[in-house]
């Protein structure tokens, strides 16, 4: 049984733990040979791969990043023949054959899953593993990498609290997550943020300013705002995507945190500062939760291979490891539900969503 593995999209804590889980379970339960494909789908297109030794999967449980390397090969261009004149889908199918693969395990986020589904529709045996700090893959309660990023972003908020309180400032912390607010919601709640701004709940800056004023009346002269990088105001929400982008490029600060801080300084008498932890949120060793989840996901992928069940991606549903059909989840968004229990819980402890 020849199993190809690749990691695609942004790197993420837990990728190596998941690779190790697939490999160890595959060696134990199947007569497996594992082919490591370099730098995501790019390696599959270019035929850049190596036959892995068992030892290469040792000592990587706690290692951040990915031993296979990764790249972003946008799904929207997969069927487009670009300047290099390469038919990418054809090349991937040919290399799959040349490697004599029985299946391909693709670890990645939304884009990775869309391409995994495309390859599955093209007749390849594909299994997905849901990784992303954004937690925005449909059909799984959690993706691996998410909890590590929550811990990192929470630590940032914890540390910022001291400066905010000592200087009586409003600190605006911009948290990753792409178009989804999961990471900001969880880190904001865990870090005791006073305001949480999410893409799913467009904010009104006047209301956010009111929070600062009301806190001051209560003798609380500092405010912590956790803002998702994809957060949008109510005016932006009413615009078309292109219009919104144009408006953003025209304003003084493109980044949402800086834009909000500048607006709040005008609307209140409070000094504001911004913090953008950026890629730190994706770096370093996975937390214990992610090590366990990644391992479980990897082991389940090996079981699916053994059972000959392809065209699926592994998922966590209600604390059970299971799988979904790629066709059912690829390209389906998973936003935070503004009416969910967790958002209601946050509102019940007076966290403002700026709406
Ligand atoms: O999808 C993970 C993520 O870190 C997002 O949260 C963020 O918007 C994006 O990737 C950043 O991508 P890049 O590393 O390509 O700048």
Tab-separated table of C-alpha atoms and ligand atoms in Angstrom:
chain	number	residue	atom	x	y	z
A	1	UNK	CA	0.000	0.000	0.000
A	2	UNK	CA	1.641	3.252	-1.141
A	3	UNK	CA	0.346	6.295	0.698
A	4	UNK	CA	1.199	9.806	-0.455
A	5	UNK	CA	1.067	12.585	2.154
A	6	UNK	CA	1.145	16.313	1.585
A	7	UNK	CA	0.556	19.429	3.679
A	8	UNK	CA	-0.896	22.428	1.899
A	9	UNK	CA	-1.833	26.041	2.752
A	10	UNK	CA	-0.551	27.962	5.758
A	11	UNK	CA	1.542	26.009	8.235
A	12	UNK	CA	-0.116	25.198	11.526
A	13	UNK	CA	0.720	23.590	14.877
A	14	UNK	CA	-0.164	19.886	14.850
A	15	UNK	CA	0.702	19.145	11.209
A	16	UNK	CA	3.669	17.005	12.178
A	17	UNK	CA	1.707	15.304	14.951
A	18	UNK	CA	-0.976	14.397	12.383
A	19	UNK	CA	1.594	13.183	9.835
A	20	UNK	CA	3.142	11.038	12.585
A	21	UNK	CA	-0.297	9.680	13.519
A	22	UNK	CA	-1.051	8.640	9.927
A	23	UNK	CA	2.408	7.097	9.472
A	24	UNK	CA	2.590	5.192	12.722
A	25	UNK	CA	-0.902	3.750	12.374
A	26	UNK	CA	-0.336	2.942	8.694
A	27	UNK	CA	2.938	1.126	9.428
A	28	UNK	CA	1.253	-0.780	12.223
A	29	UNK	CA	-1.983	-1.780	10.513
A	30	UNK	CA	-1.060	-1.866	6.812
A	31	UNK	CA	1.927	-3.001	4.825
A	32	UNK	CA	2.557	0.666	4.100
A	33	UNK	CA	5.139	2.620	2.218
A	34	UNK	CA	4.810	6.355	2.751
A	35	UNK	CA	5.680	8.889	0.107
A	36	UNK	CA	6.240	12.419	1.385
A	37	UNK	CA	5.247	15.015	-1.207
A	38	UNK	CA	7.139	18.289	-0.823
A	39	UNK	CA	5.531	21.723	-0.439
A	40	UNK	CA	1.872	20.780	-0.838
A	41	UNK	CA	0.113	20.429	-4.190
A	42	UNK	CA	3.131	22.191	-5.763
A	43	UNK	CA	5.120	18.999	-5.120
A	44	UNK	CA	2.370	16.860	-6.593
A	45	UNK	CA	2.311	19.049	-9.699
A	46	UNK	CA	6.109	19.037	-10.035
A	47	UNK	CA	6.668	15.418	-8.986
A	48	UNK	CA	8.769	16.511	-6.000
A	49	UNK	CA	8.623	13.690	-3.454
A	50	UNK	CA	10.620	11.247	-1.393
A	51	UNK	CA	10.041	7.764	-0.015
A	52	UNK	CA	9.978	8.273	3.743
A	53	UNK	CA	11.882	6.184	6.271
A	54	UNK	CA	10.125	5.213	9.493
A	55	UNK	CA	12.696	7.200	11.469
A	56	UNK	CA	11.606	10.415	9.790
A	57	UNK	CA	8.370	10.255	11.745
A	58	UNK	CA	10.155	10.073	15.106
A	59	UNK	CA	10.595	13.091	17.347
A	60	UNK	CA	8.103	15.249	15.438
A	61	UNK	CA	5.057	15.113	17.738
A	62	UNK	CA	5.923	18.423	19.380
A	63	UNK	CA	7.485	20.102	16.349
A	64	UNK	CA	5.724	23.142	14.836
A	65	UNK	CA	5.429	23.733	11.069
A	66	UNK	CA	5.557	20.770	8.718
A	67	UNK	CA	8.446	18.450	7.898
A	68	UNK	CA	7.048	18.158	4.350
A	69	UNK	CA	7.007	21.900	3.669
A	70	UNK	CA	3.930	23.657	2.368
A	71	UNK	CA	2.769	26.192	-0.198
A	72	UNK	CA	-0.339	27.990	-1.258
A	73	UNK	CA	-1.571	26.778	-4.644
A	74	UNK	CA	-4.909	28.605	-4.947
A	75	UNK	CA	-7.826	26.379	-5.846
A	76	UNK	CA	-9.253	28.999	-8.216
A	77	UNK	CA	-6.159	28.534	-10.429
A	78	UNK	CA	-6.056	24.748	-10.355
A	79	UNK	CA	-7.765	24.360	-13.718
A	80	UNK	CA	-6.112	27.455	-15.172
A	81	UNK	CA	-3.052	26.927	-17.346
A	82	UNK	CA	-0.730	29.772	-16.372
A	83	UNK	CA	2.500	31.163	-17.818
A	84	UNK	CA	4.458	27.967	-17.074
A	85	UNK	CA	2.082	26.188	-19.478
A	86	UNK	CA	1.457	23.352	-17.001
A	87	UNK	CA	-1.926	21.633	-16.851
A	88	UNK	CA	-1.872	21.258	-13.080
A	89	UNK	CA	-4.708	18.752	-12.716
A	90	UNK	CA	-3.270	16.531	-15.441
A	91	UNK	CA	0.200	16.796	-13.880
A	92	UNK	CA	-1.108	15.817	-10.447
A	93	UNK	CA	-2.919	12.796	-11.871
A	94	UNK	CA	0.165	11.722	-13.824
A	95	UNK	CA	2.452	12.084	-10.798
A	96	UNK	CA	-0.013	10.175	-8.610
A	97	UNK	CA	0.286	7.366	-11.158
A	98	UNK	CA	4.062	7.704	-11.488
A	99	UNK	CA	4.422	7.422	-7.709
A	100	UNK	CA	2.178	4.328	-7.886
A	101	UNK	CA	0.043	5.699	-5.086
A	102	UNK	CA	-2.914	3.808	-3.692
A	103	UNK	CA	-4.118	6.973	-2.010
A	104	UNK	CA	-3.272	10.554	-1.166
A	105	UNK	CA	-3.674	12.103	2.289
A	106	UNK	CA	-3.967	15.897	2.077
A	107	UNK	CA	-3.621	17.906	5.280
A	108	UNK	CA	-4.930	21.430	4.995
A	109	UNK	CA	-7.657	24.010	5.249
A	110	UNK	CA	-10.486	25.093	2.980
A	111	UNK	CA	-8.473	25.537	-0.218
A	112	UNK	CA	-6.745	22.206	0.324
A	113	UNK	CA	-10.096	20.492	0.744
A	114	UNK	CA	-11.483	22.017	-2.436
A	115	UNK	CA	-8.525	20.672	-4.399
A	116	UNK	CA	-8.772	17.332	-2.571
A	117	UNK	CA	-12.390	17.125	-3.702
A	118	UNK	CA	-11.422	18.035	-7.267
A	119	UNK	CA	-8.825	15.231	-7.316
A	120	UNK	CA	-11.344	12.835	-5.834
A	121	UNK	CA	-13.824	13.745	-8.586
A	122	UNK	CA	-10.992	13.114	-11.055
A	123	UNK	CA	-10.837	9.534	-9.775
A	124	UNK	CA	-7.950	9.647	-7.268
A	125	UNK	CA	-8.269	8.072	-3.819
A	126	UNK	CA	-8.077	11.055	-1.505
A	127	UNK	CA	-8.482	11.554	2.238
A	128	UNK	CA	-8.417	14.984	3.881
A	129	UNK	CA	-7.305	16.019	7.352
A	130	UNK	CA	-8.722	19.343	8.627
A	131	UNK	CA	-6.000	21.709	9.838
A	132	UNK	CA	-6.228	25.434	10.342
A	133	UNK	CA	-5.927	27.919	13.159
A	134	UNK	CA	-9.090	29.515	11.726
A	135	UNK	CA	-11.361	26.552	12.670
A	136	UNK	CA	-13.471	27.336	9.606
A	137	UNK	CA	-13.833	23.907	7.991
A	138	UNK	CA	-17.437	22.822	7.719
A	139	UNK	CA	-18.506	19.549	9.345
A	140	UNK	CA	-15.918	19.349	12.110
A	141	UNK	CA	-16.321	20.860	15.571
A	142	UNK	CA	-12.625	21.682	15.657
A	143	UNK	CA	-9.693	21.656	13.306
A	144	UNK	CA	-6.239	20.891	14.657
A	145	UNK	CA	-4.062	23.941	15.252
A	146	UNK	CA	-6.991	26.017	16.454
A	147	UNK	CA	-6.538	25.427	20.180
A	148	UNK	CA	-2.813	26.183	20.030
A	149	UNK	CA	-3.549	29.493	18.311
A	150	UNK	CA	-6.233	30.235	20.916
A	151	UNK	CA	-3.639	29.674	23.655
A	152	UNK	CA	-1.116	31.966	21.942
A	153	UNK	CA	-3.638	34.745	21.259
A	154	UNK	CA	-4.948	34.438	24.829
A	155	UNK	CA	-1.431	34.803	26.172
A	156	UNK	CA	-1.046	37.977	24.104
A	157	UNK	CA	-4.272	39.397	25.576
A	158	UNK	CA	-3.185	38.434	29.107
A	159	UNK	CA	0.101	40.281	28.693
A	160	UNK	CA	-1.551	43.301	27.129
A	161	UNK	CA	-3.886	43.638	30.117
A	162	UNK	CA	-1.090	44.897	32.345
A	163	UNK	CA	-0.095	47.714	29.981
A	164	UNK	CA	-3.727	48.609	29.329
A	165	UNK	CA	-4.450	48.873	33.065
A	166	UNK	CA	-1.206	50.634	34.012
A	167	UNK	CA	-1.546	53.294	31.301
A	168	UNK	CA	-5.361	53.564	31.269
A	169	UNK	CA	-5.352	52.780	27.574
A	170	UNK	CA	-7.566	51.021	25.111
A	171	UNK	CA	-5.594	48.192	23.545
A	172	UNK	CA	-6.841	46.815	20.244
A	173	UNK	CA	-5.497	43.332	19.520
A	174	UNK	CA	-5.909	42.055	15.956
A	175	UNK	CA	-6.317	38.312	15.790
A	176	UNK	CA	-5.996	36.047	12.744
A	177	UNK	CA	-8.784	33.852	11.432
A	178	UNK	CA	-9.273	35.004	7.866
A	179	UNK	CA	-13.015	35.532	7.282
A	180	UNK	CA	-14.072	33.617	10.404
A	181	UNK	CA	-14.229	34.894	13.970
A	182	UNK	CA	-13.607	31.651	15.872
A	183	UNK	CA	-10.081	32.429	16.988
A	184	UNK	CA	-10.994	35.935	18.148
A	185	UNK	CA	-14.130	34.733	19.919
A	186	UNK	CA	-12.321	32.011	21.881
A	187	UNK	CA	-9.172	34.033	22.649
A	188	UNK	CA	-11.268	37.096	23.465
A	189	UNK	CA	-13.365	35.164	25.957
A	190	UNK	CA	-10.366	33.338	27.422
A	191	UNK	CA	-8.421	36.590	27.748
A	192	UNK	CA	-11.275	38.541	29.307
A	193	UNK	CA	-11.646	41.032	26.453
A	194	UNK	CA	-14.255	43.761	27.007
A	195	UNK	CA	-15.123	44.026	23.314
A	196	UNK	CA	-14.958	41.270	20.690
A	197	UNK	CA	-15.378	42.241	17.051
A	198	UNK	CA	-16.063	39.480	14.550
A	199	UNK	CA	-16.676	39.327	10.780
A	200	UNK	CA	-19.996	37.616	11.538
A	201	UNK	CA	-21.294	40.498	13.701
A	202	UNK	CA	-20.598	43.824	11.942
A	203	UNK	CA	-19.775	46.556	14.450
A	204	UNK	CA	-20.842	50.137	14.898
A	205	UNK	CA	-17.817	52.193	15.977
A	206	UNK	CA	-20.035	54.576	17.954
A	207	UNK	CA	-21.206	51.657	20.070
A	208	UNK	CA	-17.652	50.536	20.664
A	209	UNK	CA	-16.757	54.080	21.738
A	210	UNK	CA	-19.720	53.995	24.119
A	211	UNK	CA	-18.257	50.917	25.818
A	212	UNK	CA	-15.084	52.883	26.578
A	213	UNK	CA	-17.106	55.790	27.993
A	214	UNK	CA	-19.336	53.546	30.081
A	215	UNK	CA	-16.333	51.720	31.487
A	216	UNK	CA	-14.760	55.044	32.435
A	217	UNK	CA	-17.955	55.993	34.306
A	218	UNK	CA	-17.549	52.796	36.312
A	219	UNK	CA	-13.971	53.732	37.141
A	220	UNK	CA	-12.472	51.315	34.629
A	221	UNK	CA	-10.106	53.408	32.586
A	222	UNK	CA	-8.785	50.732	30.290
A	223	UNK	CA	-10.441	48.564	27.645
A	224	UNK	CA	-9.309	45.443	25.821
A	225	UNK	CA	-10.678	44.962	22.307
A	226	UNK	CA	-10.094	41.672	20.507
A	227	UNK	CA	-10.751	42.294	16.829
A	228	UNK	CA	-10.711	39.639	14.126
A	229	UNK	CA	-8.577	40.545	11.118
A	230	UNK	CA	-11.705	40.061	8.982
A	231	UNK	CA	-14.032	42.160	11.169
A	232	UNK	CA	-16.178	44.674	9.293
A	233	UNK	CA	-18.229	47.680	10.291
A	234	UNK	CA	-21.963	47.896	9.651
A	235	UNK	CA	-21.342	50.382	6.815
A	236	UNK	CA	-18.865	47.950	5.208
A	237	UNK	CA	-21.339	45.096	5.610
A	238	UNK	CA	-23.802	47.048	3.486
A	239	UNK	CA	-21.257	47.402	0.655
A	240	UNK	CA	-20.405	45.004	-2.166
A	241	UNK	CA	-17.035	43.234	-1.794
A	242	UNK	CA	-15.267	45.357	-4.431
A	243	UNK	CA	-16.678	48.572	-3.005
A	244	UNK	CA	-15.499	47.535	0.473
A	245	UNK	CA	-11.976	46.803	-0.759
A	246	UNK	CA	-11.799	50.173	-2.523
A	247	UNK	CA	-12.981	51.981	0.616
A	248	UNK	CA	-10.330	50.178	2.669
A	249	UNK	CA	-7.471	51.122	0.411
A	250	UNK	CA	-8.520	54.752	0.619
A	251	UNK	CA	-8.607	55.026	4.401
A	252	UNK	CA	-5.582	56.010	6.499
A	253	UNK	CA	-5.019	52.536	7.943
A	254	UNK	CA	-5.775	49.369	5.994
A	255	UNK	CA	-5.498	47.080	9.035
A	256	UNK	CA	-8.731	46.848	10.950
A	257	UNK	CA	-7.060	47.244	14.381
A	258	UNK	CA	-5.257	50.451	13.438
A	259	UNK	CA	-8.351	51.818	11.752
A	260	UNK	CA	-10.473	51.148	14.840
A	261	UNK	CA	-7.850	52.573	17.224
A	262	UNK	CA	-7.640	55.786	15.175
A	263	UNK	CA	-11.426	56.140	15.116
A	264	UNK	CA	-11.725	55.526	18.859
A	265	UNK	CA	-9.091	58.155	19.651
A	266	UNK	CA	-11.229	60.646	17.764
A	267	UNK	CA	-14.473	59.589	19.410
A	268	UNK	CA	-13.187	59.326	22.995
A	269	UNK	CA	-10.495	60.818	25.200
A	270	UNK	CA	-8.839	57.449	25.595
A	271	UNK	CA	-5.346	56.756	24.316
A	272	UNK	CA	-5.374	53.689	22.021
A	273	UNK	CA	-2.659	51.286	20.930
A	274	UNK	CA	-2.710	48.292	18.610
A	275	UNK	CA	-1.063	44.888	18.781
A	276	UNK	CA	-0.903	42.510	15.811
A	277	UNK	CA	0.614	39.166	16.872
A	278	UNK	CA	0.305	37.898	13.271
A	279	UNK	CA	2.074	34.687	12.367
A	280	UNK	CA	3.163	34.061	15.958
A	281	UNK	CA	-0.326	32.597	16.273
A	282	UNK	CA	0.649	29.821	13.846
A	283	UNK	CA	4.128	29.186	15.150
A	284	UNK	CA	5.752	26.769	17.532
A	285	UNK	CA	4.784	23.591	19.268
A	286	UNK	CA	1.159	22.374	19.311
A	287	UNK	CA	-0.645	22.471	22.660
A	288	UNK	CA	-1.581	19.191	24.349
A	289	UNK	CA	-5.145	19.299	22.987
A	290	UNK	CA	-3.913	19.660	19.406
A	291	UNK	CA	-1.310	16.917	19.825
A	292	UNK	CA	-4.052	14.507	20.878
A	293	UNK	CA	-6.546	15.664	18.220
A	294	UNK	CA	-3.950	15.559	15.419
A	295	UNK	CA	-2.889	12.076	16.474
A	296	UNK	CA	-6.483	10.859	16.586
A	297	UNK	CA	-7.176	12.397	13.174
A	298	UNK	CA	-4.054	10.769	11.715
A	299	UNK	CA	-4.903	7.366	13.128
A	300	UNK	CA	-8.456	7.645	11.778
A	301	UNK	CA	-7.100	8.485	8.321
A	302	UNK	CA	-5.055	5.246	8.408
A	303	UNK	CA	-8.219	3.344	9.346
A	304	UNK	CA	-10.094	4.884	6.423
A	305	UNK	CA	-7.260	3.840	4.100
A	306	UNK	CA	-7.437	0.302	5.484
A	307	UNK	CA	-11.207	0.244	4.952
A	308	UNK	CA	-10.798	1.592	1.414
A	309	UNK	CA	-12.974	4.577	2.254
A	310	UNK	CA	-11.860	7.522	0.103
A	311	UNK	CA	-13.280	10.852	-0.997
A	312	UNK	CA	-13.696	11.839	2.661
A	313	UNK	CA	-12.111	14.058	5.286
A	314	UNK	CA	-11.655	13.285	8.949
A	315	UNK	CA	-13.778	15.245	11.435
A	316	UNK	CA	-14.543	15.692	15.113
A	317	UNK	CA	-18.265	15.624	15.802
A	318	UNK	CA	-19.523	15.691	19.382
A	319	UNK	CA	-16.239	14.287	20.739
A	320	UNK	CA	-16.211	11.402	18.266
A	321	UNK	CA	-13.713	11.103	15.442
A	322	UNK	CA	-15.573	10.467	12.213
A	323	UNK	CA	-15.478	11.542	8.564
A	324	UNK	CA	-17.440	13.616	6.053
A	325	UNK	CA	-17.634	13.310	2.287
A	326	UNK	CA	-15.316	15.820	0.645
A	327	UNK	CA	-18.117	16.705	-1.745
A	328	UNK	CA	-20.315	17.695	1.214
A	329	UNK	CA	-17.858	19.995	2.937
A	330	UNK	CA	-15.519	21.416	0.290
A	331	UNK	CA	-16.145	25.143	-0.159
A	332	UNK	CA	-18.867	25.267	2.500
A	333	UNK	CA	-18.230	28.132	4.936
A	334	UNK	CA	-18.362	27.660	8.715
A	335	UNK	CA	-18.916	31.092	10.249
A	336	UNK	CA	-19.583	31.778	13.926
A	337	UNK	CA	-23.337	31.745	14.499
A	338	UNK	CA	-24.235	35.094	16.112
A	339	UNK	CA	-27.075	33.323	17.942
A	340	UNK	CA	-24.915	30.490	19.274
A	341	UNK	CA	-24.658	29.577	22.951
A	342	UNK	CA	-21.085	30.806	23.186
A	343	UNK	CA	-21.907	34.264	21.784
A	344	UNK	CA	-24.899	34.476	24.125
A	345	UNK	CA	-22.683	33.469	27.049
A	346	UNK	CA	-20.255	36.248	26.157
A	347	UNK	CA	-23.086	38.777	25.966
A	348	UNK	CA	-24.362	37.543	29.342
A	349	UNK	CA	-21.106	38.608	30.975
A	350	UNK	CA	-21.318	42.060	29.321
A	351	UNK	CA	-18.841	41.462	26.530
A	352	UNK	CA	-19.782	43.860	23.758
A	353	UNK	CA	-19.759	42.768	20.121
A	354	UNK	CA	-20.033	46.395	19.044
A	355	UNK	CA	-23.523	45.873	17.576
B	1	LIG	O1	-5.539	30.383	7.343
B	1	LIG	C1	-4.587	30.643	8.307
B	1	LIG	C2	-4.144	32.077	8.259
B	1	LIG	O2	-3.167	32.291	9.250
B	1	LIG	C3	-5.261	33.104	8.400
B	1	LIG	O3	-5.681	33.239	9.726
B	1	LIG	C4	-4.617	34.310	7.809
B	1	LIG	O4	-5.576	35.193	7.298
B	1	LIG	C5	-3.791	33.726	6.688
B	1	LIG	O5	-3.568	32.379	7.016
B	1	LIG	C6	-2.470	34.404	6.471
B	1	LIG	O6	-1.876	33.825	5.362
B	1	LIG	P1	-0.361	33.994	4.943
B	1	LIG	O7	0.483	33.202	5.894
B	1	LIG	O8	-0.298	33.437	3.551
B	1	LIG	O9	-0.050	35.447	5.040
